[in-house]
PDB file of C-alpha atoms in Angstrom:
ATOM      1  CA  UNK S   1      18.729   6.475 -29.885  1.00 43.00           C
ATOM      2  CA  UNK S   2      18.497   9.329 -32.178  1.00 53.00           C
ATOM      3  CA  UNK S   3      19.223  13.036 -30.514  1.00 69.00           C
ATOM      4  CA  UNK S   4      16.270  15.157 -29.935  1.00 75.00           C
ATOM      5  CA  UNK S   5      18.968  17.905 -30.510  1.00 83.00           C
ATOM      6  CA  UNK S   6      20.718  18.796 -33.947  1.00 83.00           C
ATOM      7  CA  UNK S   7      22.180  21.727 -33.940  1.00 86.00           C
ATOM      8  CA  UNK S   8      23.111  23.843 -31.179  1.00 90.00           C
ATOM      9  CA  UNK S   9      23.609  27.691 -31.005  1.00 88.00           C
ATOM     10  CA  UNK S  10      25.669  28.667 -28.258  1.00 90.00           C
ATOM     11  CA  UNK S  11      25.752  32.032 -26.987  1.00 88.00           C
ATOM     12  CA  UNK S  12      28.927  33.769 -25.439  1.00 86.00           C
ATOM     13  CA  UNK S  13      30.978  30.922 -27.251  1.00 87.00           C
ATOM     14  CA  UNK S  14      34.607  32.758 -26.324  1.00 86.00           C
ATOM     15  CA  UNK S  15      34.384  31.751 -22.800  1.00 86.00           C
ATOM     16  CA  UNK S  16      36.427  29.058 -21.260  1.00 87.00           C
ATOM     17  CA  UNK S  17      33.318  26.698 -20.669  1.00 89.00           C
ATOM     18  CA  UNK S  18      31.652  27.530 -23.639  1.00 92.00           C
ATOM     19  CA  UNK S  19      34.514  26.803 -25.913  1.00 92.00           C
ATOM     20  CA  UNK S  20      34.909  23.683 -24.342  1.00 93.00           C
ATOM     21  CA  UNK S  21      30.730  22.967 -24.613  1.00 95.00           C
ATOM     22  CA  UNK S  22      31.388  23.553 -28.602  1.00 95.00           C
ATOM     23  CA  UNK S  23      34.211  21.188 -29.080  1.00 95.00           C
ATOM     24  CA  UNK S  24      32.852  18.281 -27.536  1.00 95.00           C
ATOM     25  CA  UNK S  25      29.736  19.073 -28.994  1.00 95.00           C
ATOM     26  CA  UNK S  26      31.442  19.220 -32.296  1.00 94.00           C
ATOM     27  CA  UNK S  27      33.118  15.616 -31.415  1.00 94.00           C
ATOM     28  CA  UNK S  28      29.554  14.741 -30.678  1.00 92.00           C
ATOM     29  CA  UNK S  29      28.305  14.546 -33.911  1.00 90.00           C
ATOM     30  CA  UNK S  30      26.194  17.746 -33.260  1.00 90.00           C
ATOM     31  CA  UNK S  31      26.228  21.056 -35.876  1.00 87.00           C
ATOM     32  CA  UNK S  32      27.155  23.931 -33.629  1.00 90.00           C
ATOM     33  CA  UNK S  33      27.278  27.526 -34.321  1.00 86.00           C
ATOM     34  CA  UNK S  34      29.047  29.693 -31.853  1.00 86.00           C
ATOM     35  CA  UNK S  35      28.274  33.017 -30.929  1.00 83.00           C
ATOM     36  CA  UNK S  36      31.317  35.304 -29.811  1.00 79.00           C
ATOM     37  CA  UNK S  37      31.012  38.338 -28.084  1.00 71.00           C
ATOM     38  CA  UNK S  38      34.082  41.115 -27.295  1.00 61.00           C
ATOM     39  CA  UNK S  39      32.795  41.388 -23.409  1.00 53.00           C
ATOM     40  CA  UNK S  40      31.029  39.205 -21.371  1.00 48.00           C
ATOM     41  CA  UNK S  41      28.936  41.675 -19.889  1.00 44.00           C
ATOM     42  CA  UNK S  42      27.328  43.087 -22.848  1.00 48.00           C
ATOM     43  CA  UNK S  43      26.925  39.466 -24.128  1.00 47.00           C
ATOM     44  CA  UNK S  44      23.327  39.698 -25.932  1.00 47.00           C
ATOM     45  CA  UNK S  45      22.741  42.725 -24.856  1.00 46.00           C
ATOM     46  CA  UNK S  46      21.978  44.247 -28.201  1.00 51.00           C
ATOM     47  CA  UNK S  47      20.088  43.125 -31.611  1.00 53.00           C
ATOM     48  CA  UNK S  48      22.977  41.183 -32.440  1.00 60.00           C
ATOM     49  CA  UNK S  49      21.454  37.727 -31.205  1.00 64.00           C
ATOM     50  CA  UNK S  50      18.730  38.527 -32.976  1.00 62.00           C
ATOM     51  CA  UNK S  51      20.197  39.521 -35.964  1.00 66.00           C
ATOM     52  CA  UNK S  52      21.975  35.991 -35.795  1.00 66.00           C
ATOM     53  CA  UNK S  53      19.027  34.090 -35.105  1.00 65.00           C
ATOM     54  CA  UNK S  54      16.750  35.567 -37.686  1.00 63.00           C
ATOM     55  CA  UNK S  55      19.734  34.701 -40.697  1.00 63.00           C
ATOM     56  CA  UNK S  56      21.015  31.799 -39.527  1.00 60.00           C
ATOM     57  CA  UNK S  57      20.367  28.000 -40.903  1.00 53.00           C
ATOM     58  CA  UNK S  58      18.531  27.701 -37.171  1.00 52.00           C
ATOM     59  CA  UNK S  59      15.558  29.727 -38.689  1.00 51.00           C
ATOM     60  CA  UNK S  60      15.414  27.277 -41.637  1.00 53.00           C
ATOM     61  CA  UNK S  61      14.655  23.784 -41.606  1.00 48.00           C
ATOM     62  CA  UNK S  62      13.836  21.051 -38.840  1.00 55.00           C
ATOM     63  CA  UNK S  63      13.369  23.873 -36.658  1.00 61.00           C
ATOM     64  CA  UNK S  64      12.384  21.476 -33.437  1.00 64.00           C
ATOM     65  CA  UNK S  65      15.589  19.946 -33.639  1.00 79.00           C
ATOM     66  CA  UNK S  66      17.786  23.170 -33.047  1.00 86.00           C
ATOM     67  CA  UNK S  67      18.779  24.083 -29.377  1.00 90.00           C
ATOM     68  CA  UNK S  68      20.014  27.594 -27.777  1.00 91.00           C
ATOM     69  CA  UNK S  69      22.936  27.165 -24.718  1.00 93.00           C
ATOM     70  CA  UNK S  70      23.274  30.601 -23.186  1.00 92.00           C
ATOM     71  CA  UNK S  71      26.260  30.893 -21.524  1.00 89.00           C
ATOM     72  CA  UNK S  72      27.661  33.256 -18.436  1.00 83.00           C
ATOM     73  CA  UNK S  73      30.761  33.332 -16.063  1.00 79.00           C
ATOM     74  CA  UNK S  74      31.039  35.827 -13.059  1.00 71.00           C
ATOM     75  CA  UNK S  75      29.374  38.100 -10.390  1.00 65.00           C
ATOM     76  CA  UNK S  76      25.919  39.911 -11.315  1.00 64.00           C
ATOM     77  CA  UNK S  77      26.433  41.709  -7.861  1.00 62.00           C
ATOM     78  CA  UNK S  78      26.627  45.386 -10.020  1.00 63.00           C
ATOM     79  CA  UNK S  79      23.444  46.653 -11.315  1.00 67.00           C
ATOM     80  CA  UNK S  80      24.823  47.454 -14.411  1.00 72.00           C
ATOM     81  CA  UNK S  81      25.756  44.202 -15.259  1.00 71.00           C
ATOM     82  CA  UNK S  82      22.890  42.041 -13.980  1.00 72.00           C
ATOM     83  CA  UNK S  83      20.596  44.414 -16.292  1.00 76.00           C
ATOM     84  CA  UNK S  84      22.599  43.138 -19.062  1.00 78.00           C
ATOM     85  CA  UNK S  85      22.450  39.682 -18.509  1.00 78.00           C
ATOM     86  CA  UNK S  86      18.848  40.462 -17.912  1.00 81.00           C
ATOM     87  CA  UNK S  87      18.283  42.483 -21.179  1.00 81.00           C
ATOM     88  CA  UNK S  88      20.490  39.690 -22.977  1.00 82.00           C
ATOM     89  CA  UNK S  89      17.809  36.529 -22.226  1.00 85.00           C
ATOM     90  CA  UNK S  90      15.379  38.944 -22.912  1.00 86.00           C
ATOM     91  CA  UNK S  91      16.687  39.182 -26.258  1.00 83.00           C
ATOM     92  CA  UNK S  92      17.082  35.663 -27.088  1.00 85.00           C
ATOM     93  CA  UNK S  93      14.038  34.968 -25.936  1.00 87.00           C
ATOM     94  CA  UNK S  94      12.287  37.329 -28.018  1.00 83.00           C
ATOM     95  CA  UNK S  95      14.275  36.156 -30.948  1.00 82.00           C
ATOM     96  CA  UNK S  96      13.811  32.163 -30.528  1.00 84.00           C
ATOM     97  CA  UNK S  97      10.037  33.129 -30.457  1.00 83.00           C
ATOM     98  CA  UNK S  98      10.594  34.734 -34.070  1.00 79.00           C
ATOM     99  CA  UNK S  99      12.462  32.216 -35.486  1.00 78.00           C
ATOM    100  CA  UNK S 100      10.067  29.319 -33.363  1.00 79.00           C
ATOM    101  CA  UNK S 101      12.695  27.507 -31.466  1.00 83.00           C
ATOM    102  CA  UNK S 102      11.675  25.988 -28.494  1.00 88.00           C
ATOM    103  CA  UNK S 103      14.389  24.750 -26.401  1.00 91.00           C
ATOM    104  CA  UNK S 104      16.985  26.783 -24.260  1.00 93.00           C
ATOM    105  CA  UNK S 105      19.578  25.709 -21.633  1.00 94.00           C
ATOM    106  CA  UNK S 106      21.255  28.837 -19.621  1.00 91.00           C
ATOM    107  CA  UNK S 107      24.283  28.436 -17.791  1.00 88.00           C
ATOM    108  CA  UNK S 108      25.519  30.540 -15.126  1.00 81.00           C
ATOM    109  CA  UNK S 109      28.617  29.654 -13.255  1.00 80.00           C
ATOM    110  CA  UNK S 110      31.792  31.585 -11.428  1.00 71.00           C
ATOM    111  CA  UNK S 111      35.200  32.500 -13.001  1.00 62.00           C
ATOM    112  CA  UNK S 112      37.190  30.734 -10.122  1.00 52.00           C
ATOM    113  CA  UNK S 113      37.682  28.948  -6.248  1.00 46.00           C
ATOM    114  CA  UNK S 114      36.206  32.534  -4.778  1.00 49.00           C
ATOM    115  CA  UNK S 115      33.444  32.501  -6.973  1.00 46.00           C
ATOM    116  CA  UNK S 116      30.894  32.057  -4.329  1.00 44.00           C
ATOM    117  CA  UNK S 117      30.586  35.280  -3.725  1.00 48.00           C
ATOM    118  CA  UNK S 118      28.810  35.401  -7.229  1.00 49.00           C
ATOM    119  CA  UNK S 119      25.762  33.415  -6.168  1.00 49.00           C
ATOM    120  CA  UNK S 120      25.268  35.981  -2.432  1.00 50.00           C
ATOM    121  CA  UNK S 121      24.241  38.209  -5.053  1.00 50.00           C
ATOM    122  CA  UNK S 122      21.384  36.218  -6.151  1.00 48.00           C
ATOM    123  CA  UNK S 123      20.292  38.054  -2.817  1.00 46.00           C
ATOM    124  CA  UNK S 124      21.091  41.594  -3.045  1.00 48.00           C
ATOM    125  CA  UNK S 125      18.363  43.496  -4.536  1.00 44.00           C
ATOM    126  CA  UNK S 126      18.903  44.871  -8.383  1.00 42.00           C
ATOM    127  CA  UNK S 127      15.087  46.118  -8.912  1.00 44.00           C
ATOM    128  CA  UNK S 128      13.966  42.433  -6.884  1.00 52.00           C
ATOM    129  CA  UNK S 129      16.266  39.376  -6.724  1.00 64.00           C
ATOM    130  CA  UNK S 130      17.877  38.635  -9.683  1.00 69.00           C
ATOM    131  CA  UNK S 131      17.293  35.108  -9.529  1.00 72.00           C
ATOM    132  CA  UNK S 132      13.870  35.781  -9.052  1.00 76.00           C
ATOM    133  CA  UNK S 133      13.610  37.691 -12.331  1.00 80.00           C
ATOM    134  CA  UNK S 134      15.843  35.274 -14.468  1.00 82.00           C
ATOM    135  CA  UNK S 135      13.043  32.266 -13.028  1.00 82.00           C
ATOM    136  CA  UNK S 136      10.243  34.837 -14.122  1.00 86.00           C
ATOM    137  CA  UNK S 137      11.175  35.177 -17.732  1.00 88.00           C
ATOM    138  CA  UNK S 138      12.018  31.863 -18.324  1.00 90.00           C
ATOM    139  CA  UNK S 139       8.761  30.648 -16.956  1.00 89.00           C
ATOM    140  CA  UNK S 140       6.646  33.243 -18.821  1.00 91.00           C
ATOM    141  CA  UNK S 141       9.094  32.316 -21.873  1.00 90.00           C
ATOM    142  CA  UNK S 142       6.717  29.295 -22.692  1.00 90.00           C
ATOM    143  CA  UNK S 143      10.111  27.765 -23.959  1.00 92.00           C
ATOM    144  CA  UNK S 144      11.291  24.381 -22.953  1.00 92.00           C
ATOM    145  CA  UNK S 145      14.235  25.302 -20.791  1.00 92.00           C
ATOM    146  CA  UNK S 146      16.851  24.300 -18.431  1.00 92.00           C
ATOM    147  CA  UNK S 147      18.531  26.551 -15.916  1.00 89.00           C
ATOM    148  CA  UNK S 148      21.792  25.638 -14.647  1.00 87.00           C
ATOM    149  CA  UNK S 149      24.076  27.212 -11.777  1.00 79.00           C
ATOM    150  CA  UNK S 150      27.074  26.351 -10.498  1.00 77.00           C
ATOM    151  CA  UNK S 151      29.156  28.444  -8.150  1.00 68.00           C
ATOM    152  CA  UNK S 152      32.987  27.963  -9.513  1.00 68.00           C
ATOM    153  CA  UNK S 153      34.369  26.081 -12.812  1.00 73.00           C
ATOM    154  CA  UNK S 154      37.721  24.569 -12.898  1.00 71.00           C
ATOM    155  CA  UNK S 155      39.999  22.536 -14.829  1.00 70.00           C
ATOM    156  CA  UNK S 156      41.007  19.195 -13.168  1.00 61.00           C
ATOM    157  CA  UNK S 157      40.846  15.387 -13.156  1.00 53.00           C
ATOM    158  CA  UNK S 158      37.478  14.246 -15.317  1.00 51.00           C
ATOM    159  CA  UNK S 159      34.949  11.733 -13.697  1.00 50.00           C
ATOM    160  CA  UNK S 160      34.896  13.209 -10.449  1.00 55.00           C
ATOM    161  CA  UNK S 161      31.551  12.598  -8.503  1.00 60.00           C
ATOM    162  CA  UNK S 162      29.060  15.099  -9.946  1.00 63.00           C
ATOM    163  CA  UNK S 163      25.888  16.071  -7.895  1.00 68.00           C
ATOM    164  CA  UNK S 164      22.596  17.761  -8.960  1.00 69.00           C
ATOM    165  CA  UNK S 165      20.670  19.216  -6.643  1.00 63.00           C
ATOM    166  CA  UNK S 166      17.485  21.611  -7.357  1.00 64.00           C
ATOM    167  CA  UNK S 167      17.177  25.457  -7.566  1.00 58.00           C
ATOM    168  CA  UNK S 168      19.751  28.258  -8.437  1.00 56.00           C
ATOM    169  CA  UNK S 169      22.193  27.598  -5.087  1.00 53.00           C
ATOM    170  CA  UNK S 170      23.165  30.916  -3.529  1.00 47.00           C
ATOM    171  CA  UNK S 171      26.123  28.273  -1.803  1.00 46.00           C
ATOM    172  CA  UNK S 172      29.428  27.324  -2.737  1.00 52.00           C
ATOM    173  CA  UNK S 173      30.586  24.557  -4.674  1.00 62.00           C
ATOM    174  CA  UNK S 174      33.231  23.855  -7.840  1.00 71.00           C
ATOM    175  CA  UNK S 175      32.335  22.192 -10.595  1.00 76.00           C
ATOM    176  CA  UNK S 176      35.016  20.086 -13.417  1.00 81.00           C
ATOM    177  CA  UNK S 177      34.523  21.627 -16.741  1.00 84.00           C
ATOM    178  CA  UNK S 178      34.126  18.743 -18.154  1.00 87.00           C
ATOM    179  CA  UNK S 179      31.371  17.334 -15.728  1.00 86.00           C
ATOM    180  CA  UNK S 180      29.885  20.576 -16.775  1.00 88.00           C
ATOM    181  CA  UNK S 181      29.443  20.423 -20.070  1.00 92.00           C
ATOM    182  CA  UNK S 182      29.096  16.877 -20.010  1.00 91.00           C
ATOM    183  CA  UNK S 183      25.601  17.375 -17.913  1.00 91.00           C
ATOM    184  CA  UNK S 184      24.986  20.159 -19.950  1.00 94.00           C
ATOM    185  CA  UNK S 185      25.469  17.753 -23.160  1.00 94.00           C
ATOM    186  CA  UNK S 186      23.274  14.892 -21.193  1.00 92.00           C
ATOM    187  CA  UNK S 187      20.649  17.025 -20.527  1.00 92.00           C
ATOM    188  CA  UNK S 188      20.248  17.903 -24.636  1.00 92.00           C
ATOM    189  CA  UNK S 189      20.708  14.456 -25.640  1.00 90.00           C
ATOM    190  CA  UNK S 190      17.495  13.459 -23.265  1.00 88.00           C
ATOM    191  CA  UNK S 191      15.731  16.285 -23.638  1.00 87.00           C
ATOM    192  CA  UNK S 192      15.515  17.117 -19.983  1.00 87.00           C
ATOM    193  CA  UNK S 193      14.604  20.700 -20.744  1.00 90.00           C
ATOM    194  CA  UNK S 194      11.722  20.585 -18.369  1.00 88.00           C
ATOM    195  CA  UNK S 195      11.555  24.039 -17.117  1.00 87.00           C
ATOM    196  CA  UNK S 196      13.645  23.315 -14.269  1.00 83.00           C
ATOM    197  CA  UNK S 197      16.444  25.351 -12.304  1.00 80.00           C
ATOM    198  CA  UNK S 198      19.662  22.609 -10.775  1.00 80.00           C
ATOM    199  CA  UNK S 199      22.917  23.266  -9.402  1.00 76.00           C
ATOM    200  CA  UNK S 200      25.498  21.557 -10.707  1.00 78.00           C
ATOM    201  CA  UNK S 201      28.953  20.390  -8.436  1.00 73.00           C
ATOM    202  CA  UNK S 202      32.032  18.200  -8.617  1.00 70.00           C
TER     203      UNK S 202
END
């Protein structure tokens, strides 16, 4: 079965699950370009991404066969850096609508075990929930898109049992790298970018 997905741009490439995502993409068979950033929490935050998507080969040819992976580790509990997160989809999805791509998967997940702290702030108040506001602007994005969340990555033993369930989980939960990316991967290779939010756990 051919892949609905090419070639995949992937967004805050230097972190540890995003690295991974490229190189097994790579192994894949897919074309991947990867998007490095010096902090985390500026990731996107300024015309760069745009910049990048407006030059790039993405803006060229088969343009419905190009993906974008968006990718984020840690808390959004400060203000200062869920507005960036915030101001960084904003940006890339202003810039996919220049450049008329149409599919987008955006991962956020926590740096370690303790990292369910990260998703209580999904219910402290940064100008209205932030997971409120991240579900707003991908809906009103008119992108095909895929939301995942999962509370803590680590490195372990592949092929543990991976669940799914629905929504943006303000709970706990670990998820293998691996597993990760390999749903993350999945998801592409069906083109199960349905406009849906799922959290992800090992």
């Amino acid at each position: 079965m051919a892949k609905f997905v090419q070639h995949i741009l992937v967004i805050n490439a230097q972190l540890p699950s995003a690295r991974l995502f490229c190189q097994v993409a790579g192994q894949a068979g897919y074309s991947v370009t990867a998007y490095l950033t010096d902090e985390p929490a500026t990731a996107a935050a300024d015309s760069g991404v745009r910049d990048l998507l407006e030059r790039d080969q993405l803006a060229a040819l088969h343009v419905g066969q190009n993906a974008v992976v968006f990718f984020w580790e840690g808390s959004l509990c400060h203000p200062r850096a869920a507005g960036r997160y915030l101001a960084g989809l904003r940006n890339v999805v202003y810039a996919m609508h220049r450049v008329g791509l149409t599919r987008l998967v955006v991962t956020h997940t926590g740096r370690n075990w303790r990292s369910w702290l990260v998703f209580k702030a999904w219910c402290r108040r940064v100008g209205g929930p932030v997971a409120d506001q991240v579900q707003a602007l991908l809906q009103a994005s008119n992108l095909r898109y895929l939301w995942v969340t999962a509370g803590a990555v680590r490195d372990g033993a592949y092929r543990t049992r991976t669940t799914v369930t629905n929504g943006p989980a303000p709970g706990t939960g670990q998820v293998n790298r691996l597993d990760l990316v390999d749903f993350l991967l999945q998801s592409l290779y069906r083109d199960r970018l349905d406009g849906t939010a799922v959290h992800v756990a090992s």
